[in-house]
CSV table of C-alpha atoms in Angstrom, one decimal:
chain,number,residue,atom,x,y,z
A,1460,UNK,CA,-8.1,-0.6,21.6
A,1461,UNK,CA,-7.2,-3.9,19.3
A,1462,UNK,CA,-4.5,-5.1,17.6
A,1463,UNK,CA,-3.5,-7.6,15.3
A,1464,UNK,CA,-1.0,-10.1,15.3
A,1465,UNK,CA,-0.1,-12.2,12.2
A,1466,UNK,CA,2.8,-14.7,13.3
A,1467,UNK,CA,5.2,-16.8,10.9
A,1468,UNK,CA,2.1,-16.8,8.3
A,1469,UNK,CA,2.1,-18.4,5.2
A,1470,UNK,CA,-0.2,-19.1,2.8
A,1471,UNK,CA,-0.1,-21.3,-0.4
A,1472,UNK,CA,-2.2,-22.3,-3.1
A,1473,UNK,CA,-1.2,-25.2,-4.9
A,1474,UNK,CA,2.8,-24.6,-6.2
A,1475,UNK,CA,2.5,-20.9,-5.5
A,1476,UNK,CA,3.4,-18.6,-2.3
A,1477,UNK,CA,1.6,-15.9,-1.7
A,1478,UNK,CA,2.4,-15.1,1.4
A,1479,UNK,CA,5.6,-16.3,3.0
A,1480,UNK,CA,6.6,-16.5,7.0
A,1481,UNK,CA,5.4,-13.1,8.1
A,1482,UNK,CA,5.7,-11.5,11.5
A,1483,UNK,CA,4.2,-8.3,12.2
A,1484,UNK,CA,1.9,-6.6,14.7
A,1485,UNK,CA,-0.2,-3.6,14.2
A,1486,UNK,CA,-1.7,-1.4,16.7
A,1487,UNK,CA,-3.9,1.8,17.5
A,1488,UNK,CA,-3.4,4.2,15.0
A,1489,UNK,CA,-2.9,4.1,11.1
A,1490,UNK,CA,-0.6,1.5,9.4
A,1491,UNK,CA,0.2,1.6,6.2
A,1492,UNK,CA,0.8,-1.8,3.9
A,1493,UNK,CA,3.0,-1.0,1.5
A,1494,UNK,CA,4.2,-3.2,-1.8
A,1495,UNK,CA,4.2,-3.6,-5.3
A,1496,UNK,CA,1.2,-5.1,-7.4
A,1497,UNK,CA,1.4,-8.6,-6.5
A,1498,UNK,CA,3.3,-8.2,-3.3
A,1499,UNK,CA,0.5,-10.5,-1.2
A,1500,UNK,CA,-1.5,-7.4,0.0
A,1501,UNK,CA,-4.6,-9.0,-0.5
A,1502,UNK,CA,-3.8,-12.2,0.5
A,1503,UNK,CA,-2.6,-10.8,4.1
A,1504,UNK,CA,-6.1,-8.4,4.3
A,1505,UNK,CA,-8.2,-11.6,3.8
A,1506,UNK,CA,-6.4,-13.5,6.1
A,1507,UNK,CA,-6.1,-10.8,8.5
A,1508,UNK,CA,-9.9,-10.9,8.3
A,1509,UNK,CA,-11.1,-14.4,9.0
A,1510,UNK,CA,-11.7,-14.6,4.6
A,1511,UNK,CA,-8.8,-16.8,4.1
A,1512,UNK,CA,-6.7,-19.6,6.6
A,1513,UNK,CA,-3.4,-19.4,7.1
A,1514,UNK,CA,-1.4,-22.5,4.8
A,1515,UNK,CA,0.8,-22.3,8.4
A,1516,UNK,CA,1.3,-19.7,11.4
A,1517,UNK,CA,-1.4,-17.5,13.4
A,1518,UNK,CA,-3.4,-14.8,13.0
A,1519,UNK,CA,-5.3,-13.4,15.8
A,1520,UNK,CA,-7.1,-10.2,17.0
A,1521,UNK,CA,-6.4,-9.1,20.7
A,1522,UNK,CA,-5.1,-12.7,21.1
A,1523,UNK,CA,-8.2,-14.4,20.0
A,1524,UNK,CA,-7.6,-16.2,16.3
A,1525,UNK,CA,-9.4,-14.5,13.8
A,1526,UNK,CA,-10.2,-17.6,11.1
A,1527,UNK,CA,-13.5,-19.0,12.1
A,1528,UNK,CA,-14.2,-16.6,14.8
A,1529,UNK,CA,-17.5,-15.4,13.7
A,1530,UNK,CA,-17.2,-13.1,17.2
A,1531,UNK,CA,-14.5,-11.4,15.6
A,1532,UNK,CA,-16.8,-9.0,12.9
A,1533,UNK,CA,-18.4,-7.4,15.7
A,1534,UNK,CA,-15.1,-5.4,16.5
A,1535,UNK,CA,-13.7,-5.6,12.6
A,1536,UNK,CA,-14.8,-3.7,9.5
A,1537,UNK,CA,-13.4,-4.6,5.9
A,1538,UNK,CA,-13.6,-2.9,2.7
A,1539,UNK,CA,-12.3,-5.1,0.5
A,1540,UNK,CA,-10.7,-4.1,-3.1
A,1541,UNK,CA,-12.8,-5.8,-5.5
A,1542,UNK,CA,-16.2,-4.5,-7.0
A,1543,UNK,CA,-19.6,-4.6,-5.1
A,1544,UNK,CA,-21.4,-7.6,-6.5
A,1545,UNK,CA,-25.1,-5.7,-5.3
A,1546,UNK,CA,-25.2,-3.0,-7.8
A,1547,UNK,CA,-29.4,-3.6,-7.8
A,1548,UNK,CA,-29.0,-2.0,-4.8
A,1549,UNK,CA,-29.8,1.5,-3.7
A,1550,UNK,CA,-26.5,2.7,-1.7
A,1551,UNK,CA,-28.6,3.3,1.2
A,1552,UNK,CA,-29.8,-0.7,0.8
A,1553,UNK,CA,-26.3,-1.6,0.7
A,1554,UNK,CA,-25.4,0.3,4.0
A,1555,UNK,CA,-28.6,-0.7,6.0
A,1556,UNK,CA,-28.3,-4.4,4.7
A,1557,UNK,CA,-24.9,-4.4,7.2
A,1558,UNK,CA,-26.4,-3.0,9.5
A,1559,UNK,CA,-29.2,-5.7,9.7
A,1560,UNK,CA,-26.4,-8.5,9.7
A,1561,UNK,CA,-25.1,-7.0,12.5
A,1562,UNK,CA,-28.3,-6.7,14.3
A,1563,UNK,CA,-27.4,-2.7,15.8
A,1564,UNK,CA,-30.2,-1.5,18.2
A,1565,UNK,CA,-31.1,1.1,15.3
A,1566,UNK,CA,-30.4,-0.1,11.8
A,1567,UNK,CA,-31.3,3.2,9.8
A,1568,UNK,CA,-30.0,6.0,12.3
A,1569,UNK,CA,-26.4,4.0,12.3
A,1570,UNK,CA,-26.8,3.7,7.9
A,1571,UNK,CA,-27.9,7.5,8.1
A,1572,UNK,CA,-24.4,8.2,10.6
A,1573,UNK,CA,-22.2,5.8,7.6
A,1574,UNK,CA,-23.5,7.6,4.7
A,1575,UNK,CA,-23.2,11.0,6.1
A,1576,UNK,CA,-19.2,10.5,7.6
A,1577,UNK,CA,-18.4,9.4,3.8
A,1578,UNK,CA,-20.8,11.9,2.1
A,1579,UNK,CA,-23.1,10.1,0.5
A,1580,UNK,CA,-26.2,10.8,1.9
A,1581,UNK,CA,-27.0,12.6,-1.2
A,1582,UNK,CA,-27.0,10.0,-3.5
A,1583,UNK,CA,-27.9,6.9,-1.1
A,1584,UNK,CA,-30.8,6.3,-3.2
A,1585,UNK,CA,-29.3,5.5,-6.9
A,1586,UNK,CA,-28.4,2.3,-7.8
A,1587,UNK,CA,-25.2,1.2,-7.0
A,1588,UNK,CA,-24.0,0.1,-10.5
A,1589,UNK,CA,-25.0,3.9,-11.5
A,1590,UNK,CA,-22.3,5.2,-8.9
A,1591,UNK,CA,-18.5,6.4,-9.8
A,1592,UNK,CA,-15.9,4.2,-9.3
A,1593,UNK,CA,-14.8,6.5,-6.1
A,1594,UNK,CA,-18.6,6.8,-5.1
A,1595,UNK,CA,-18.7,2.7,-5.1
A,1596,UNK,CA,-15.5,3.1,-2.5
A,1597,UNK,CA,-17.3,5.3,-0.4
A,1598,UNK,CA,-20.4,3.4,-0.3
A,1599,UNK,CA,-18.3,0.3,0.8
A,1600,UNK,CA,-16.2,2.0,3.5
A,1601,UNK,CA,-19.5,3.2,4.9
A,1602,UNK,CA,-21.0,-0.1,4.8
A,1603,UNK,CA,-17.6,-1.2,6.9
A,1604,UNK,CA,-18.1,1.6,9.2
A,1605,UNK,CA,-21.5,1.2,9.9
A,1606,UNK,CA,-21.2,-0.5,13.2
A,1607,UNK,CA,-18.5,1.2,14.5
A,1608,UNK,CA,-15.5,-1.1,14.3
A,1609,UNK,CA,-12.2,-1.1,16.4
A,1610,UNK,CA,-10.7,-2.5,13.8
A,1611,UNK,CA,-10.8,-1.3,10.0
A,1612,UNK,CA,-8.8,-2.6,7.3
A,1613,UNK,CA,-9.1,-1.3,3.6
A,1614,UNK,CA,-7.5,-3.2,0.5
A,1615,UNK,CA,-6.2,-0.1,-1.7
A,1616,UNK,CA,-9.1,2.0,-0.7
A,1617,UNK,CA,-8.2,4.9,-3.0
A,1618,UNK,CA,-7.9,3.4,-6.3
A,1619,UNK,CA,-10.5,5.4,-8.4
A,1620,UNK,CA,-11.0,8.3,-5.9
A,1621,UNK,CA,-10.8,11.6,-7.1
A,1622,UNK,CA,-8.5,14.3,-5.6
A,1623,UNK,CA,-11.0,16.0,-3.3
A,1624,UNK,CA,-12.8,12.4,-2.5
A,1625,UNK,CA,-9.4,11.3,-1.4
A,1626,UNK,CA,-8.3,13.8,1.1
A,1627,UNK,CA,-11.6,13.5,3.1
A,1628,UNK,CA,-11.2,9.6,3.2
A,1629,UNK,CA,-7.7,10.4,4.7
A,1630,UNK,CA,-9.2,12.9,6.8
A,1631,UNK,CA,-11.7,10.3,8.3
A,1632,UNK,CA,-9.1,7.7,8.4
A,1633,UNK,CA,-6.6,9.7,10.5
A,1634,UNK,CA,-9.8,10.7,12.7
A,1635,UNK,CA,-10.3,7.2,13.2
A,1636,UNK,CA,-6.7,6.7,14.2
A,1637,UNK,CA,-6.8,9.3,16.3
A,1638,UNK,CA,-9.5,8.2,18.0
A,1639,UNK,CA,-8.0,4.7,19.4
A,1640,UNK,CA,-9.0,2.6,16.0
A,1641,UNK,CA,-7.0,0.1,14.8
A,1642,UNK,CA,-6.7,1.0,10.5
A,1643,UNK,CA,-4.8,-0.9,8.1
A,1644,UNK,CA,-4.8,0.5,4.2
A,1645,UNK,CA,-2.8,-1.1,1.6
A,1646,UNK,CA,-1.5,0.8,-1.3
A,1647,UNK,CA,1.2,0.0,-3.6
A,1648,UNK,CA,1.8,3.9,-4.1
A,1649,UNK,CA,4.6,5.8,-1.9
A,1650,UNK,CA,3.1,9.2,-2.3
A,1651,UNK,CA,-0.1,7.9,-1.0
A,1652,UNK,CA,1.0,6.1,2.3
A,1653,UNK,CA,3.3,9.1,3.2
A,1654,UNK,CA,0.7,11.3,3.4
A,1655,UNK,CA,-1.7,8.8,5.4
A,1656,UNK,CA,0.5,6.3,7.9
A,1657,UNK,CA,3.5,7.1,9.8
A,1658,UNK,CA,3.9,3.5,11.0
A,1659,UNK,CA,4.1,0.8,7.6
A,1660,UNK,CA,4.4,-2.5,7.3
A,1661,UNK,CA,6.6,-3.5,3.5
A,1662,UNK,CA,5.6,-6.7,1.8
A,1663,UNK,CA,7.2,-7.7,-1.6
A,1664,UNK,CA,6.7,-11.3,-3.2
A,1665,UNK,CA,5.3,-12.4,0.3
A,1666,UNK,CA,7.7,-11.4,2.2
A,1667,UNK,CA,8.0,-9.0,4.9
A,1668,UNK,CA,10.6,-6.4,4.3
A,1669,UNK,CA,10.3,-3.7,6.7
A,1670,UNK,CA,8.5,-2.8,9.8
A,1671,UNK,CA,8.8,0.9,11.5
A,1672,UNK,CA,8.5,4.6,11.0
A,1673,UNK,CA,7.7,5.9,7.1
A,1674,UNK,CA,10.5,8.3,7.3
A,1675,UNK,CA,13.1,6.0,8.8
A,1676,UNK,CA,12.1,3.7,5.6
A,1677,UNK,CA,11.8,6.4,3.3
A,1678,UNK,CA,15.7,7.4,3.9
A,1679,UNK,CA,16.3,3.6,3.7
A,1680,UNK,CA,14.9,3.3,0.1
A,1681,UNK,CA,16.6,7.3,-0.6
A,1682,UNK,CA,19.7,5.9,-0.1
A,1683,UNK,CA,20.1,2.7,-1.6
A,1684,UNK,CA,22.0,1.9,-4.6
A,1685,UNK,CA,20.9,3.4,-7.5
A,1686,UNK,CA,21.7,1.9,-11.5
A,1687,UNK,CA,21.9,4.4,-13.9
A,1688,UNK,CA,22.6,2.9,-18.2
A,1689,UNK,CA,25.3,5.8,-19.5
A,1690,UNK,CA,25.6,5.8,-23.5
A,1691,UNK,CA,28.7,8.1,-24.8
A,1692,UNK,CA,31.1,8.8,-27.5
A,1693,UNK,CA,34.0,6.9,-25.4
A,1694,UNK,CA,32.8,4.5,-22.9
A,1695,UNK,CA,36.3,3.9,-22.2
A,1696,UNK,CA,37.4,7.1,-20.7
A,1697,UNK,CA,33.9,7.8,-19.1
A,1698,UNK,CA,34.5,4.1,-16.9
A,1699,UNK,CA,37.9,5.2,-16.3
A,1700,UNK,CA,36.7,8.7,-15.1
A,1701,UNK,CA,33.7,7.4,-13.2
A,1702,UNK,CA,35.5,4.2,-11.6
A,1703,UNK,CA,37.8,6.8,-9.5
A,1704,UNK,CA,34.3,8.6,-7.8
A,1705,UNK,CA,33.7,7.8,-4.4
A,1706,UNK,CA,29.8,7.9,-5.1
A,1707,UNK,CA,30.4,5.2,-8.1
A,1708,UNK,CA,30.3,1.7,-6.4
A,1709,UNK,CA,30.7,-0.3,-9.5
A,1710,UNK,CA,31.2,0.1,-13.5
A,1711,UNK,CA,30.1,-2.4,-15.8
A,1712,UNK,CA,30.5,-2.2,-19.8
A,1713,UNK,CA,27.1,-3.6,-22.0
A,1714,UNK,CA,27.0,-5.0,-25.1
A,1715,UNK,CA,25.7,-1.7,-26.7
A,1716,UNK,CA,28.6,0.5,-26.1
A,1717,UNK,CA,27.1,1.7,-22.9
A,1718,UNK,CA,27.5,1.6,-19.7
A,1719,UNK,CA,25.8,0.4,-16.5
A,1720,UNK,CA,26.6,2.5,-13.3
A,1721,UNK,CA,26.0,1.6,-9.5
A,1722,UNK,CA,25.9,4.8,-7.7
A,1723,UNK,CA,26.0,5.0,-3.7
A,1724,UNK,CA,25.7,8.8,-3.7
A,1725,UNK,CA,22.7,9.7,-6.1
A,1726,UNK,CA,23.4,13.5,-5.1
A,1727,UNK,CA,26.8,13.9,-5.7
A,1728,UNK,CA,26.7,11.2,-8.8
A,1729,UNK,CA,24.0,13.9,-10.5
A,1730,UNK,CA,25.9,17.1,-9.8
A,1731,UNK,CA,29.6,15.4,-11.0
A,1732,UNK,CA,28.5,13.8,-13.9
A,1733,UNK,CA,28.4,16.9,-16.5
A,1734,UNK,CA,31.8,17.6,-15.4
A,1735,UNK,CA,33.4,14.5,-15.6
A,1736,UNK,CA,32.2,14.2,-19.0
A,1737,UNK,CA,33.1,17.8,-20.1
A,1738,UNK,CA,37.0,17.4,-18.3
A,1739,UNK,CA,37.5,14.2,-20.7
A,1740,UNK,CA,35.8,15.6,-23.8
A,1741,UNK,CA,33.3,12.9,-23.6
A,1742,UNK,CA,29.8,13.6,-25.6
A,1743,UNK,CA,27.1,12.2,-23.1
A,1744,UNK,CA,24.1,10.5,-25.7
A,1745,UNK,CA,21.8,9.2,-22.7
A,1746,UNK,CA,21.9,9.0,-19.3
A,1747,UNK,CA,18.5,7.2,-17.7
A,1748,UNK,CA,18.1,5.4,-14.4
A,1749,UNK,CA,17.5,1.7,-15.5
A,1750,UNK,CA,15.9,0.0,-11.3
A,1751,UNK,CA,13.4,3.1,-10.5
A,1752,UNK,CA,10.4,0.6,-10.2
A,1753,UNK,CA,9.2,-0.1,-7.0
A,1754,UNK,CA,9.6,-3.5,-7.1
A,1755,UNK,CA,13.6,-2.2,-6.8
A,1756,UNK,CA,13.2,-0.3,-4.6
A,1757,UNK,CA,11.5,-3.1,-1.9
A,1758,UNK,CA,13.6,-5.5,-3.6
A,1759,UNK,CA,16.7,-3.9,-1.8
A,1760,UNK,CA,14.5,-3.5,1.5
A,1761,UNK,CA,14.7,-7.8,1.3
A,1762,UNK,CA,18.1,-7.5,0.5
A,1763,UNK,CA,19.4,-6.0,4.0
């Protein structure tokens, strides 16, 4: 069993942070890297990986540092997000070409044992740049696998994956977890991490937001404050009407006639609304949730 412990990391390049004073640790199982597009996902997989230094703090693998520890692959298996640059390749080329670099006793029966736990023993020998955009993911998550790692760690691993394609990567991944492995996936979609990780890591803008159990997150990012834009016939009477609701936290009137609603009890705020309208004899012309990105929703994970 490994694990992985990034301490106080930063990384810069030039002006820009990418990646800014994260603590974490990640053990057996399946761990889910969660964030926004442009969070630092990457940036933490490659330097999690031995790809990239640290601009300041540590990163090491069952204490040893992973940057310029050449010892470390032996254990480690990456599949990283961007596209295979070998597409002359046969996919069975590709997978036995790893196996080579990493010198196993039996090069073709361990690329025969990859190709079959992804399917794609089928079509191992087409040309890569013929393959799918989810065939081209499976392919490089059984040239990661190949040797067997300890440690796995896939940059957005399902982006292109058909439904069916996607549920058996799961499957193998929560397998692996099972098993002892240490796997890290990182996915900017919530749907997609519930159903894969119960432990996540939260980045957003570099930062580290939140660290535990999906579902105690989940109810963190349920409840937060939610902003709703109101547009009605008398936006005077509706902010009087709303202001005296426990679930409204604040009122604020736009320049457009409208409205702009904090609401601490989403529930409560959805059933009330109609009625509070109907008592005063207010017309409601649009009601629509103006933060539901999730960039808001981490956003108020840094907040707390």
């Amino acid at each position: 069993m490994s694990v992985l412990r990034l301490e106080k990391v930063s990384r810069w390049f030039g002006n820009v942070v990418a990646v800014n004073d994260v603590t974490m640790t990640i053990g057996p199982g399946v761990t889910g890297l969660l964030g926004p597009n442009g969070a630092g996902k990457t940036t933490l997989m490659a330097m999690m990986s031995g790809f990239l230094a640290p601009s300041a703090g540590t990163v090491t693998l069952d204490d040893v540092p992973v940057w310029r520890n050449t010892e470390a692959y032996r254990v480690l298996g990456l599949v990283p997000e961007r596209e295979i640059s070998f597409g002359y390749l046969s996919g069975r080329q590709f997978v036995q070409a790893n196996a080579e670099l990493h010198q196993l006793p039996d090069p073709r029966a361990a690329t025969e044992r990859a190709l079959a736990r992804v399917e794609m023993t089928e079509p191992a020998e087409r040309r890569i740049d013929t393959y799918s955009k989810g065939m081209r993911q499976r392919i490089k998550i059984a040239a990661a696998l190949v040797h067997e790692p300890r440690v796995m760690l896939l940059d957005e691993p399902f982006n292109g994956v058909d439904p069916r394609q996607r549920m058996q990567l799961m499957d193998l991944l929560h397998r692996l977890g099972d098993a002892g492995s240490t796997i890290v996936f990182s996915s900017h979609i919530l749907e997609e991490v519930e159903r894969l990780a119960r432990h996540i890591e939260v980045v957003v803008s570099g930062r580290h937001a939140a660290s535990g159990d999906f579902g105690a997150i989940r109810r963190l990012m349920t409840d937060r404050p939610v902003r709703y834009f109101l547009r009605c016939d008398d936006a005077r009477a509706l902010a009087t009407a709303l202001v005296a609701q426990p679930a409204v936290k604040a009122v604020r009137f736009t320049g457009d006639d409208g409205i702009d609603v904090e609401v601490s009890d989403l529930g409560a705020f959805a059933h009330g609304l109609p009625r509070w309208a109907r008592e005063g004899d207010i017309a409601l012309w649009e009601v629509s949730p103006s933060d539901e990105s999730l960039e808001s929703v981490f956003s108020y994970l840094v907040a707390r």
